CSV table of C-alpha atoms and ligand atoms in Angstrom, one decimal:
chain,number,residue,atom,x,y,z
D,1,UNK,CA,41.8,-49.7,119.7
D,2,UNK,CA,44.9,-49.3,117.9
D,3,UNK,CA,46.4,-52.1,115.5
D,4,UNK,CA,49.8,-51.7,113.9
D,5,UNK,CA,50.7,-54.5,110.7
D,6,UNK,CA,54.0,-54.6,110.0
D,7,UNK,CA,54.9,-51.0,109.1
D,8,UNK,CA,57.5,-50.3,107.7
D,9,UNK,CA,59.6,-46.7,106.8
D,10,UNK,CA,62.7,-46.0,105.4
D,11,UNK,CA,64.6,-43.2,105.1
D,12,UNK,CA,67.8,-42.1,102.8
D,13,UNK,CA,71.2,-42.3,104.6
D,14,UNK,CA,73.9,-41.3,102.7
D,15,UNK,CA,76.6,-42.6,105.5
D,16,UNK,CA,75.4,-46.2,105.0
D,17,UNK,CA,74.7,-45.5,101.3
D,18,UNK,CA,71.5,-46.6,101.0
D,19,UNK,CA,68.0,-46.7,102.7
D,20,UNK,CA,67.8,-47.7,106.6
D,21,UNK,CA,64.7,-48.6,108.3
D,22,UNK,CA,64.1,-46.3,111.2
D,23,UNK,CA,61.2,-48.4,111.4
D,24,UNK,CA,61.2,-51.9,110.3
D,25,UNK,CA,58.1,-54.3,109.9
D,26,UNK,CA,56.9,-53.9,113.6
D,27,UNK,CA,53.3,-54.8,114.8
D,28,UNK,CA,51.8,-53.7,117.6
D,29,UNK,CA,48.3,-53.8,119.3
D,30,UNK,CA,47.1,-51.4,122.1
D,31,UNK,CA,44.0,-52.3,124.0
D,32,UNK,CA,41.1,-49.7,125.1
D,33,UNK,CA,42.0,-47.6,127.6
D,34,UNK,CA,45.3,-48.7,128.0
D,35,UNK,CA,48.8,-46.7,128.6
D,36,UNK,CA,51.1,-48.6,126.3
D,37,UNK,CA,54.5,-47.1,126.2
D,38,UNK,CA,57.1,-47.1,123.0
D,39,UNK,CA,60.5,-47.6,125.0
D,40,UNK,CA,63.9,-47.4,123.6
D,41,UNK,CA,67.3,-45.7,123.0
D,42,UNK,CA,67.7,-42.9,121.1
D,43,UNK,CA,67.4,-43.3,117.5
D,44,UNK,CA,65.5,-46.7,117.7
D,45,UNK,CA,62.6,-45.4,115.4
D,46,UNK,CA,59.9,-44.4,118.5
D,47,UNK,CA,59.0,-41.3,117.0
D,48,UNK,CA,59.0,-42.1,113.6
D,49,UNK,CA,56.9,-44.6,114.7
D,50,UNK,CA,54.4,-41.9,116.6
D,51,UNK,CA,54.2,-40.1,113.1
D,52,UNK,CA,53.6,-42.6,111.1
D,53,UNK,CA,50.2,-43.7,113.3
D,54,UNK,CA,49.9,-39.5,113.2
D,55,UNK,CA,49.9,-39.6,109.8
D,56,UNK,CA,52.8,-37.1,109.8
D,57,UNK,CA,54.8,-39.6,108.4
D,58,UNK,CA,53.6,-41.4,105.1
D,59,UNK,CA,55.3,-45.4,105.5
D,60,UNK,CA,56.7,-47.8,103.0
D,61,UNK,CA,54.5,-50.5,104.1
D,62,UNK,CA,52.0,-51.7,106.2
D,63,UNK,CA,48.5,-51.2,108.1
D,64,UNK,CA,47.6,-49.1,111.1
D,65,UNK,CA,44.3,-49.0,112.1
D,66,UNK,CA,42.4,-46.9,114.9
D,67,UNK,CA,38.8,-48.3,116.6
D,68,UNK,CA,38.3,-50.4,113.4
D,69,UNK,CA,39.3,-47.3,111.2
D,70,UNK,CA,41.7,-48.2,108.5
D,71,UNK,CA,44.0,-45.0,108.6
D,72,UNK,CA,46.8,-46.6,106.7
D,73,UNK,CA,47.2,-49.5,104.2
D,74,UNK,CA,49.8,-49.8,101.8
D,75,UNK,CA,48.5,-52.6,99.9
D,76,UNK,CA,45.3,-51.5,99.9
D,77,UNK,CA,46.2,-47.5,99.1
D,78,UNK,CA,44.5,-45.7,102.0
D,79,UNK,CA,46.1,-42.7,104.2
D,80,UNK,CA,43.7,-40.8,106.0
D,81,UNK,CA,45.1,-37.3,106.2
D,82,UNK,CA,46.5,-36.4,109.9
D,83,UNK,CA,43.9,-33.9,110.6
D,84,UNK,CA,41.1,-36.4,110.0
D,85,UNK,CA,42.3,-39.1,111.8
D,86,UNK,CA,41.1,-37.5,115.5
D,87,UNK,CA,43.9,-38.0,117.6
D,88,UNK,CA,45.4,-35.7,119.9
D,89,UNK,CA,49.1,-35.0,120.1
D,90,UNK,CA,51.8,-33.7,122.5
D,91,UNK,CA,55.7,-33.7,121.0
D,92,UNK,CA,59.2,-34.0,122.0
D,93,UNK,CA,59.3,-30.0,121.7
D,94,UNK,CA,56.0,-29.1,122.1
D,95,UNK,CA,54.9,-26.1,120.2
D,96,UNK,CA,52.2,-23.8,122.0
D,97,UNK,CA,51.4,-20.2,120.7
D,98,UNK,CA,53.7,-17.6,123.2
D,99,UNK,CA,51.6,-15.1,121.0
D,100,UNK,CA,48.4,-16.4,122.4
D,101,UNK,CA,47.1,-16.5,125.7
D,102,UNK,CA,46.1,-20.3,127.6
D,103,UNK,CA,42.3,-19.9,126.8
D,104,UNK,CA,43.0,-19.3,123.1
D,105,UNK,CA,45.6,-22.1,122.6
D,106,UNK,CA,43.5,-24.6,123.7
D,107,UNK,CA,40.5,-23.3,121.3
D,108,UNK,CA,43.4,-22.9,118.4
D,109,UNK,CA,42.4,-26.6,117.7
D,110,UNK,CA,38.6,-26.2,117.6
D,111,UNK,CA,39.0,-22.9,114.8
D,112,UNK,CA,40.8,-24.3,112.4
D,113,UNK,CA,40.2,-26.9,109.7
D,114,UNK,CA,36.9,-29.3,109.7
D,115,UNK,CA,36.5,-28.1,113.7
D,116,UNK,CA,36.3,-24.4,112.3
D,117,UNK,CA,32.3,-24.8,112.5
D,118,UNK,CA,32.3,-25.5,116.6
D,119,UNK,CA,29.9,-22.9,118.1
D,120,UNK,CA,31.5,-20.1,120.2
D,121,UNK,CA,29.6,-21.5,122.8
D,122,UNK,CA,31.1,-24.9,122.6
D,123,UNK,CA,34.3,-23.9,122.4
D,124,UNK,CA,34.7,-21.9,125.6
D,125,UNK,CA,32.8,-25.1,127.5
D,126,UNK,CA,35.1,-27.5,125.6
D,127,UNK,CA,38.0,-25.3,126.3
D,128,UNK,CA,37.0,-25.0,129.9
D,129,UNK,CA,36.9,-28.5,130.5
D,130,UNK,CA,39.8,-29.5,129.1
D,131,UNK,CA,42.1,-26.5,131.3
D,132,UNK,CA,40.2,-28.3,134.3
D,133,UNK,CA,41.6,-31.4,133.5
D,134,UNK,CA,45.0,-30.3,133.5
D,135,UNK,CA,44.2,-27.8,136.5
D,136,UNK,CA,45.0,-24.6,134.4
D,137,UNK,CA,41.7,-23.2,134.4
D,138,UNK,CA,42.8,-20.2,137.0
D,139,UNK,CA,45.6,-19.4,134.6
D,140,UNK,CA,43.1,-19.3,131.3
D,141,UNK,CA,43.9,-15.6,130.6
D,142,UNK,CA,47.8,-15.5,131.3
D,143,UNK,CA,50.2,-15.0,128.0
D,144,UNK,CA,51.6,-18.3,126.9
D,145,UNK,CA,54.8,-18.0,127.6
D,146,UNK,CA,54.3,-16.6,131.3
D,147,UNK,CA,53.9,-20.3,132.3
D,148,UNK,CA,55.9,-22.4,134.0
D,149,UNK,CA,57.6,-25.4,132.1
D,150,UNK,CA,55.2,-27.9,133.8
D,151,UNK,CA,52.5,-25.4,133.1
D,152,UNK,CA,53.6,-25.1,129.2
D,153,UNK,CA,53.2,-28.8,129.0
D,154,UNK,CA,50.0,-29.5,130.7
D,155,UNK,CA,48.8,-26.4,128.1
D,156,UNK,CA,50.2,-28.8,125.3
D,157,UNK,CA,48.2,-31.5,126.8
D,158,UNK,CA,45.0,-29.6,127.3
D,159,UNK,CA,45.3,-28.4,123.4
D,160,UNK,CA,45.3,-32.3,122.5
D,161,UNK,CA,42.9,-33.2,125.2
D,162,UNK,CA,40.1,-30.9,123.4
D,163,UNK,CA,39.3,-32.5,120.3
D,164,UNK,CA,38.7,-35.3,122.0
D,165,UNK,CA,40.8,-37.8,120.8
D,166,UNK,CA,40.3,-41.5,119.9
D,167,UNK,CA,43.8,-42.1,120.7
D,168,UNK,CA,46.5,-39.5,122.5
D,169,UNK,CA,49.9,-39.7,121.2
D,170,UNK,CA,52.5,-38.5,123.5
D,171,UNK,CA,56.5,-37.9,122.4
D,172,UNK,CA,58.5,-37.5,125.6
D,173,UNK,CA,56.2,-34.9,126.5
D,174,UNK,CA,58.5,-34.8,129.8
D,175,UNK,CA,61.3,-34.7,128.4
D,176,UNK,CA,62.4,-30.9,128.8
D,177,UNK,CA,61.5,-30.3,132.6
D,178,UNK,CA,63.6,-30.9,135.2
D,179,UNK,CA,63.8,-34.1,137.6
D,180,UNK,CA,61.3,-32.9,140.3
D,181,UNK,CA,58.6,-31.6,138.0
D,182,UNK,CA,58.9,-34.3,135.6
D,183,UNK,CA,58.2,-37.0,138.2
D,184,UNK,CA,55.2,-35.1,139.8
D,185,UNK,CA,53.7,-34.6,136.0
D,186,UNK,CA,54.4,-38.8,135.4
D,187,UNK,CA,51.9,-39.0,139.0
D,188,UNK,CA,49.3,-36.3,137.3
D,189,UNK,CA,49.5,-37.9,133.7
D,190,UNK,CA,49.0,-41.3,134.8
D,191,UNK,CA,46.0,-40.0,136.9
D,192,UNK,CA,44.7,-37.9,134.2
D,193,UNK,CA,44.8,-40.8,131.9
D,194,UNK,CA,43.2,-43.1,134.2
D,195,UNK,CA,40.3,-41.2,134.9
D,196,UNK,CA,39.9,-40.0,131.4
D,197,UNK,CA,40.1,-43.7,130.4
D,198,UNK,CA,42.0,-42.3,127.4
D,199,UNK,CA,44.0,-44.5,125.3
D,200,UNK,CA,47.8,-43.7,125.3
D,201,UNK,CA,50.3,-44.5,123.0
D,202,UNK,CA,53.4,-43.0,125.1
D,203,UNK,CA,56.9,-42.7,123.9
D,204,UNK,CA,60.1,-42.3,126.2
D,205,UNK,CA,63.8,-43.6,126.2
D,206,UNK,CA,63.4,-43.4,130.3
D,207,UNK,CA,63.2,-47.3,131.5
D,208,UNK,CA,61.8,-46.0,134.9
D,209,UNK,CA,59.3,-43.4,133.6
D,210,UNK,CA,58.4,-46.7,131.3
D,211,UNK,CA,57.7,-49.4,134.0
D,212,UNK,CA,55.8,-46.4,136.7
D,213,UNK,CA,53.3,-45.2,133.9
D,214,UNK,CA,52.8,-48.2,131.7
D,215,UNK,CA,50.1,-51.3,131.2
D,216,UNK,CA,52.2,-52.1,128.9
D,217,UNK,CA,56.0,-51.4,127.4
D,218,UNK,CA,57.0,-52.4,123.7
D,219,UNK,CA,60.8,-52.0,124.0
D,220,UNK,CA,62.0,-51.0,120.2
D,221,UNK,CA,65.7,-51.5,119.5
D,222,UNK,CA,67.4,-50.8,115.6
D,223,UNK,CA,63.9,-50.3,114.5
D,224,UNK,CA,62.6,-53.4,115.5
D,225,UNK,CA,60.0,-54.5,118.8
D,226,UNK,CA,62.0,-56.5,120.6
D,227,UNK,CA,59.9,-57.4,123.6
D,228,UNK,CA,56.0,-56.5,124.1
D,229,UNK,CA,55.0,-57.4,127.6
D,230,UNK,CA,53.8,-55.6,131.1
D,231,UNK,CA,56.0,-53.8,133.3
D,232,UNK,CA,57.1,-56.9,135.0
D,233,UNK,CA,57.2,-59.2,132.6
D,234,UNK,CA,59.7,-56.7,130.7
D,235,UNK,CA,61.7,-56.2,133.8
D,236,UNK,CA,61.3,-59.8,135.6
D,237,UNK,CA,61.5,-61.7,132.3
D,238,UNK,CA,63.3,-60.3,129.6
D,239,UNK,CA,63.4,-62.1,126.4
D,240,UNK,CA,66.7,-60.7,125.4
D,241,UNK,CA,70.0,-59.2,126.2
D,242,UNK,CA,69.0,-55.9,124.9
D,243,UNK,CA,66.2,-55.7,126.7
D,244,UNK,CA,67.4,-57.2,130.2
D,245,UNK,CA,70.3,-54.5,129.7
D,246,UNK,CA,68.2,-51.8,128.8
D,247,UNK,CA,65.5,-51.9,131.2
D,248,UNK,CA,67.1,-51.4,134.6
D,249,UNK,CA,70.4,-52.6,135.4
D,250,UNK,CA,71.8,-56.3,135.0
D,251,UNK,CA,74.9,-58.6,135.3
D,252,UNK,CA,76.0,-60.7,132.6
D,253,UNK,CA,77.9,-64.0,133.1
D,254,UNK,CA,79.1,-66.0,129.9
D,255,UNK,CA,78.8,-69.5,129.7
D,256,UNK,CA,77.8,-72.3,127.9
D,257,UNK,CA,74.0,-74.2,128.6
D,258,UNK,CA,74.9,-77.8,129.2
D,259,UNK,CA,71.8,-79.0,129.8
D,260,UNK,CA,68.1,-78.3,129.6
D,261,UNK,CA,65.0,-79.7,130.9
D,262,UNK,CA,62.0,-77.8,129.8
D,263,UNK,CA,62.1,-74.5,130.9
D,264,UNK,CA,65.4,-75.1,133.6
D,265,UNK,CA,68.8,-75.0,132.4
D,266,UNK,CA,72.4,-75.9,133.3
D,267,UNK,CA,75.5,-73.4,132.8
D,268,UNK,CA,78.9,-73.9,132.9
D,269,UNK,CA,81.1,-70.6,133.3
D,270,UNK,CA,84.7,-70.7,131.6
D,271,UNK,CA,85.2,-70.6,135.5
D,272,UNK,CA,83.6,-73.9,136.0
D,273,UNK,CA,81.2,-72.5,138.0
D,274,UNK,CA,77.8,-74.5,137.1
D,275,UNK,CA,74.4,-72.7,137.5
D,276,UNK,CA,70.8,-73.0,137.2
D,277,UNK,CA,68.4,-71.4,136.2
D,278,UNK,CA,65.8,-70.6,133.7
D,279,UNK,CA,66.5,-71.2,130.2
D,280,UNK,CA,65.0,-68.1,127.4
D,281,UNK,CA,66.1,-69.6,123.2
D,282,UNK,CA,68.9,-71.4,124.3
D,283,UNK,CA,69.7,-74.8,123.9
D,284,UNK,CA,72.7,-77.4,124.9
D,285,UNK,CA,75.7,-76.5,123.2
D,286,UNK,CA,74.5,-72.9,122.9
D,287,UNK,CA,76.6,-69.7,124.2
D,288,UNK,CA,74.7,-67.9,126.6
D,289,UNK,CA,74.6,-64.8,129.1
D,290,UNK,CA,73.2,-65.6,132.3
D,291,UNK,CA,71.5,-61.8,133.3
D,292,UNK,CA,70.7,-61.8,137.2
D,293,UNK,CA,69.9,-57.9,138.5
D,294,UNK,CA,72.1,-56.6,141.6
D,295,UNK,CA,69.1,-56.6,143.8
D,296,UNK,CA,68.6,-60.2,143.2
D,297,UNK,CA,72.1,-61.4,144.2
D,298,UNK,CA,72.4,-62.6,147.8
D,299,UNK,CA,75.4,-61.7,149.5
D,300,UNK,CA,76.2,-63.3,153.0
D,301,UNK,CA,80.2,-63.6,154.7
D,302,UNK,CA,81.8,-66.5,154.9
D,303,UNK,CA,82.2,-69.1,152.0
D,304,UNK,CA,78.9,-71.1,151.7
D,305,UNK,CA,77.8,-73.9,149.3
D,306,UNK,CA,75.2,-74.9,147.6
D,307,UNK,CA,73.1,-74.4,144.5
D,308,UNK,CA,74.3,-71.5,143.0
D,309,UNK,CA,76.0,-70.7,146.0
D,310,UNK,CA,80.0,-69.5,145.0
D,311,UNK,CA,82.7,-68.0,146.7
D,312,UNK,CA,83.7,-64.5,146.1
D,313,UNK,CA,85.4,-61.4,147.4
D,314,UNK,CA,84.6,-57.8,148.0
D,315,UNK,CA,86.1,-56.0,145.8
D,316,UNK,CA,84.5,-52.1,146.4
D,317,UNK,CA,81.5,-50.7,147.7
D,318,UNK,CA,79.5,-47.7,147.5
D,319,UNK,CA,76.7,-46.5,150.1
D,320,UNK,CA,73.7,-44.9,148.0
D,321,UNK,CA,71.8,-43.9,151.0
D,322,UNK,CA,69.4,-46.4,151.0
D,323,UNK,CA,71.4,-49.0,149.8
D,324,UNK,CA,75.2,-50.6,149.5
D,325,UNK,CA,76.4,-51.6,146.1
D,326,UNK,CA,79.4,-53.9,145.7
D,327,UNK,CA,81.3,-55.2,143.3
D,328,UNK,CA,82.1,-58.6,144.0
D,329,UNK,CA,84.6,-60.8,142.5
D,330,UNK,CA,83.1,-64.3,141.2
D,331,UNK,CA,86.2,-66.2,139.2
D,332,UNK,CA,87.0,-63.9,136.4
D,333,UNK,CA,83.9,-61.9,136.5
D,334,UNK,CA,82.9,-58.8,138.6
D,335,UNK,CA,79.1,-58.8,139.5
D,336,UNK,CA,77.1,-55.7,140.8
D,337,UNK,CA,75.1,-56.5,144.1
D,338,UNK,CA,72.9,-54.1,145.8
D,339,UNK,CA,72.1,-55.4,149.7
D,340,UNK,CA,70.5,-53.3,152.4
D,341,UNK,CA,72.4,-50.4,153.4
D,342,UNK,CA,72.8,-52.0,156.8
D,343,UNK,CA,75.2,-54.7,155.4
D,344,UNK,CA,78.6,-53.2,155.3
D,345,UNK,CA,81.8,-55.5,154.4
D,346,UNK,CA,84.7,-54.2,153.5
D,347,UNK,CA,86.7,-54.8,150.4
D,348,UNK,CA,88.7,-57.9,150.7
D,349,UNK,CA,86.1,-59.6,152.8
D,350,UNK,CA,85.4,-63.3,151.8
D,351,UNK,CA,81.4,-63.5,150.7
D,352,UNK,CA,79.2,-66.3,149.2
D,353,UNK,CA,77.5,-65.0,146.7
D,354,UNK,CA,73.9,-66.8,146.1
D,355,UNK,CA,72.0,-66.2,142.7
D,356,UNK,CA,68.5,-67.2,143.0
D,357,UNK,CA,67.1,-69.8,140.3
D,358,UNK,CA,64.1,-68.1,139.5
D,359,UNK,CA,66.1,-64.8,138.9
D,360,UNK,CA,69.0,-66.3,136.8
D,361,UNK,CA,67.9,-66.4,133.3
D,362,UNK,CA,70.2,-67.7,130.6
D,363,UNK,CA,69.7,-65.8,127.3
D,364,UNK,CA,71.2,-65.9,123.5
D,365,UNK,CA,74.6,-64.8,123.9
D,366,UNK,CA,75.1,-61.4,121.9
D,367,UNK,CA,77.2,-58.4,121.4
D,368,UNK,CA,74.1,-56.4,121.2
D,369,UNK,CA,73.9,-55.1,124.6
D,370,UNK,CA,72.1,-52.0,125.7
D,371,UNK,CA,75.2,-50.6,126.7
D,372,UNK,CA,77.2,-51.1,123.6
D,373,UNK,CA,74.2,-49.7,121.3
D,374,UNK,CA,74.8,-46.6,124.0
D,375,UNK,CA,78.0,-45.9,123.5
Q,1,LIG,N1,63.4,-37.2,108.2
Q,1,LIG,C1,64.4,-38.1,108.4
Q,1,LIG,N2,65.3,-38.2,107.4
Q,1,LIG,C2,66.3,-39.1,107.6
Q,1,LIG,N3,66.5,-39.9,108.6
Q,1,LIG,C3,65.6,-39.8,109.6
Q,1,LIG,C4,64.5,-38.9,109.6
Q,1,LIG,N4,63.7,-39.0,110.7
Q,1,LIG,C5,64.3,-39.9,111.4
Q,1,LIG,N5,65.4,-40.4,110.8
Q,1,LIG,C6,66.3,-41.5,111.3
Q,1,LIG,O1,65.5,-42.6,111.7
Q,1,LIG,C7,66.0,-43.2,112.9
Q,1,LIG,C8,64.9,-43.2,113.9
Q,1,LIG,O2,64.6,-41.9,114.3
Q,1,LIG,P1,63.5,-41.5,115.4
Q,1,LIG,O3,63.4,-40.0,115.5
Q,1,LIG,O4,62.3,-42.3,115.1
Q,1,LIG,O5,64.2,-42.1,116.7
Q,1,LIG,P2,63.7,-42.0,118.2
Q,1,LIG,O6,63.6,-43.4,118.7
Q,1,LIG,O7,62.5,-41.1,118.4
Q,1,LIG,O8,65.0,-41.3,118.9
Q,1,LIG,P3,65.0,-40.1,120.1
Q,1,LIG,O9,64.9,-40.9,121.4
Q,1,LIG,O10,66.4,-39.6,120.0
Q,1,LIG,O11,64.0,-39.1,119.9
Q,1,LIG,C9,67.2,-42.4,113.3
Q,1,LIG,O12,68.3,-43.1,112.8
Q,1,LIG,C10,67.0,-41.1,112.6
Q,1,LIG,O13,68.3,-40.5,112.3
Q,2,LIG,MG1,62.1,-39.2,119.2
C-alpha cells in the first residue's frame, strides 16, 4: 500500500555548519490495512518523515509510492502535489476551525480545491458518516471550540476520515490530552481503524502507545530505521541497544562474547561471571551488552547455582502496587528486577539471581543508548 525507497531530506543547521539529515535514506513498506507505527525520540525525523509521504515536505532523494501510485521520485522527477495525493491527515497540533461549527469542519475538506464540486447532498451524507464514526454526530451543530479535547481530536479525525483516504497519516494525534483520555482514544482509534480497515501510518515517541496500537513498529533513531518488526519482535528481540533501551525498560551488562555457536553465545563479565544466551551481530572477541528486562530476571533467596544462576544482594526496593522492583547487586553491576509484589526481601538479603537464556541477548556494544540520546 505504501512503499518508501530510500528517502532522504536534509535540512540547513547552522550549529553543525552544514546540512543534517532529519531523514536519512530509510525504506519502509506498509501492508493493506495495516497500523504501522513510526517510533522514536524526539527529533529522530518521524514527522519529517510523515510530510514528506504528505507531500508537505519536498525530499532530497528517493521514492514513495501509494497503492502503486508513484507520488514521489527523485530520479525520475515526479511530486504529486499534497492535495492530490488522497490522504487524510491528523497532526501533532491539530488545527480545526474554532470559527466553524463540527458539521462544517468536517465538510471544510469536501469545499475546497478539486472536492469543491461534491453535491450538497453528498456532503452532508459524507459528513454524517464520518461524525458517526467518531461518535460526534449528536454534537454536529456545537461551535468548535466548545468541545472537549478528546472531542477536538476525534473532529480532527473525522475531517481526515471524509475524503476518504487511501492512506491516514497520524502525528501524535494524542499527544495533547491528558493520561486518561489519551488511553481510552488509543482503545477507540485502534477500533476505528480496524473496522474501517484503513491503512495507518502512525507516529508517536510513546513505546507503550507503540506496542498496544501497532501491527507493526519501525523504531527511527538519528534519522535512520533502526529496527522494523511486530510489537513483540521489537520488544522480545531487539536488534540493537537503542532499540532494546528505548522500547520499554532494560539492563545492560558489559562483557566480552567468548564463544558462539550459531545463534547461542558465551559472555564473560569483567566480573568473571559467564553467561549464555542468544547472540544478535556479535562475534568472539567482540564487546557486547548483554540486555535482559527486569521482568525477565528471577530472583529467589539464598545463593543458588547454575546456568546463569549468580549470587547477589538486595540493594533497595520499591513497591509499585502491583509489583516490587529491586535493585540488586550482581559483582560490580546493579540490575533492575521487577518480581510479584508478594515477594518482599529486604535490602541486604542474599539472592540468586537467574537470567533466563532465551531472554539474555548479547548485542553490539555501544554508547548509543536510548538513555544517553535522552539526555
Ligand atoms: N524546517 C526545518 N528546518 C530545519 N530543521 C528542521 C526542520 N524541520 C525539522 N528539522 C530538524 O529535523 C530533525 C527531525 O525533526 P522532526 O520534526 O522530523 O522530528 P520528530 O521525530 O517528529 O520529533 P518530535 O517527536 O519532537 O516531534 C530535527 O533535528 C529537527 O530540528
Ligand atoms: Mg514530530
Amino acid at each position: 500500500m505504501l512503499r518508501v525507497e530510500n528517502l532522504a531530506k536534509a535540512f540547513h543547521d547552522e550549529s553543525r555548519s552544514g546540512r543534517v539529515f532529519a531523514v536519512d535514506h530509510i525504506d519502509l513498506q506498509v501492508d493493506e490495512g495495516e497500523f504501522f507505527t513510526l517510533l522514536g525520540p524526539s527529533g529522530c525525523g518521524k514527522t519529517t518523515t510523515l510530510r514528506c509521504i504528505a507531500g508537505l515536505e519536498s525530499p532530497d532523494a528517493g521514492e514513495i509510492v501509494v497503492d502503486d501510485r508513484v507520488m514521489y521520485s527523485g530520479t525520475r522527477k515526479v511530486a504529486v502535489p499534497a492535495n492530490d495525493r488522497n490522504l487524510g491527515m491528523v497532526f501533532q497540533s491539530y488545527a480545526i476551525w474554532p470559527h466553524m461549527n463540527v458539521f462544517d469542519n468536517v465538510a471544510f475538506p469536501l469545499r475546497v480545491g478539486k472536492r469543491r464540486r461534491t453535491s450538497k447532498a453528498e456532503v452532508t451524507e459524507r459528513v454524517e458518516r464520518a461524525l458517526a464514526v467518531v461518535e460526534l454526530d449528536q454534537l454536529a451543530g456545537r461551535f468548535a471550540t466548545k468541545l472537549s479535547g478528546g472531542q477536538q481530536q476525534r473532529l480532527a479525525l473525522a475531517r481526515a476520515l471524509v475524503i476518504e483516504p487511501a492512506l491516514l497519516l497520524l502525528d501524535e494525534p494524542l499527544s495533547n490530552l491528558d493520561a486518561k483520555l489519551r488511553e481510552s482514544l488509543r482503545f477507540e482509534l485502534k477500533r476505528l481503524q480496524r473496522e474501517q480497515g484503513i491503512t495507518t501510518v502512525y507516529v508517536t515517541h510513546d513505546q507503550s502507545e507503540a506496542l498496544s496500537m501497532s501491527n507493526k513498529v519501525a523504531v527511527m533513531h538519528d534519522g535512520k530505521v533502526s529496527q522494523v518488526g511486530d510489537p513483540f519482535e521489537i520488544y522480545l528481540h531487539p536488534a540493537n541497544a537503542f532499540v532494546a533501551d528505548f522500547v520499554g525498560t532494560t539492563n545492560f551488562i558489559e562483557g566480552v562474547v567468548e564463544h558462539r555457536d550459531g545463534e547461542a553465545w558465551r559472555v564473560r563479565t569483567p566480573d568473571g561471571h559467564v553467561m549464555v544466551g542468544k547472540v544478535v551481530d556479535t562475534e568472539p572477541g567482540d564487546r557486547c551488552m548483554v540486555s535482559i528486562r527486569p521482568e525477565h530476571i528471577e530472583v529467589s533467596p539464598g545463593a543458588g547455582i547454575g546456568l546463569n544462576t549468580f549470587a547477589g544482594e538486595i540493594r533497595t526496593r520499591l513497591f509499585t502496587g502491583e509489583a516490587m522492583m529491586y535493585q540488586v547487586q550482581l559483582g560490580s553491576a546493579q540490575l533492575s528486577c521487577r518480581t510479584p509484589a508478594a515477594l518482599r526481601y529486604p535490602s541486604g538479603t542474599p539472592v540468586s539471581v537467574h537470567l533466563p537464556t532465551r531472554h539474555a541477548i548479547a548485542l553490539p556494544w555501544t554508547q548509543d543508548r536510548a538513555m544517553a540520546a535522552a539526555s
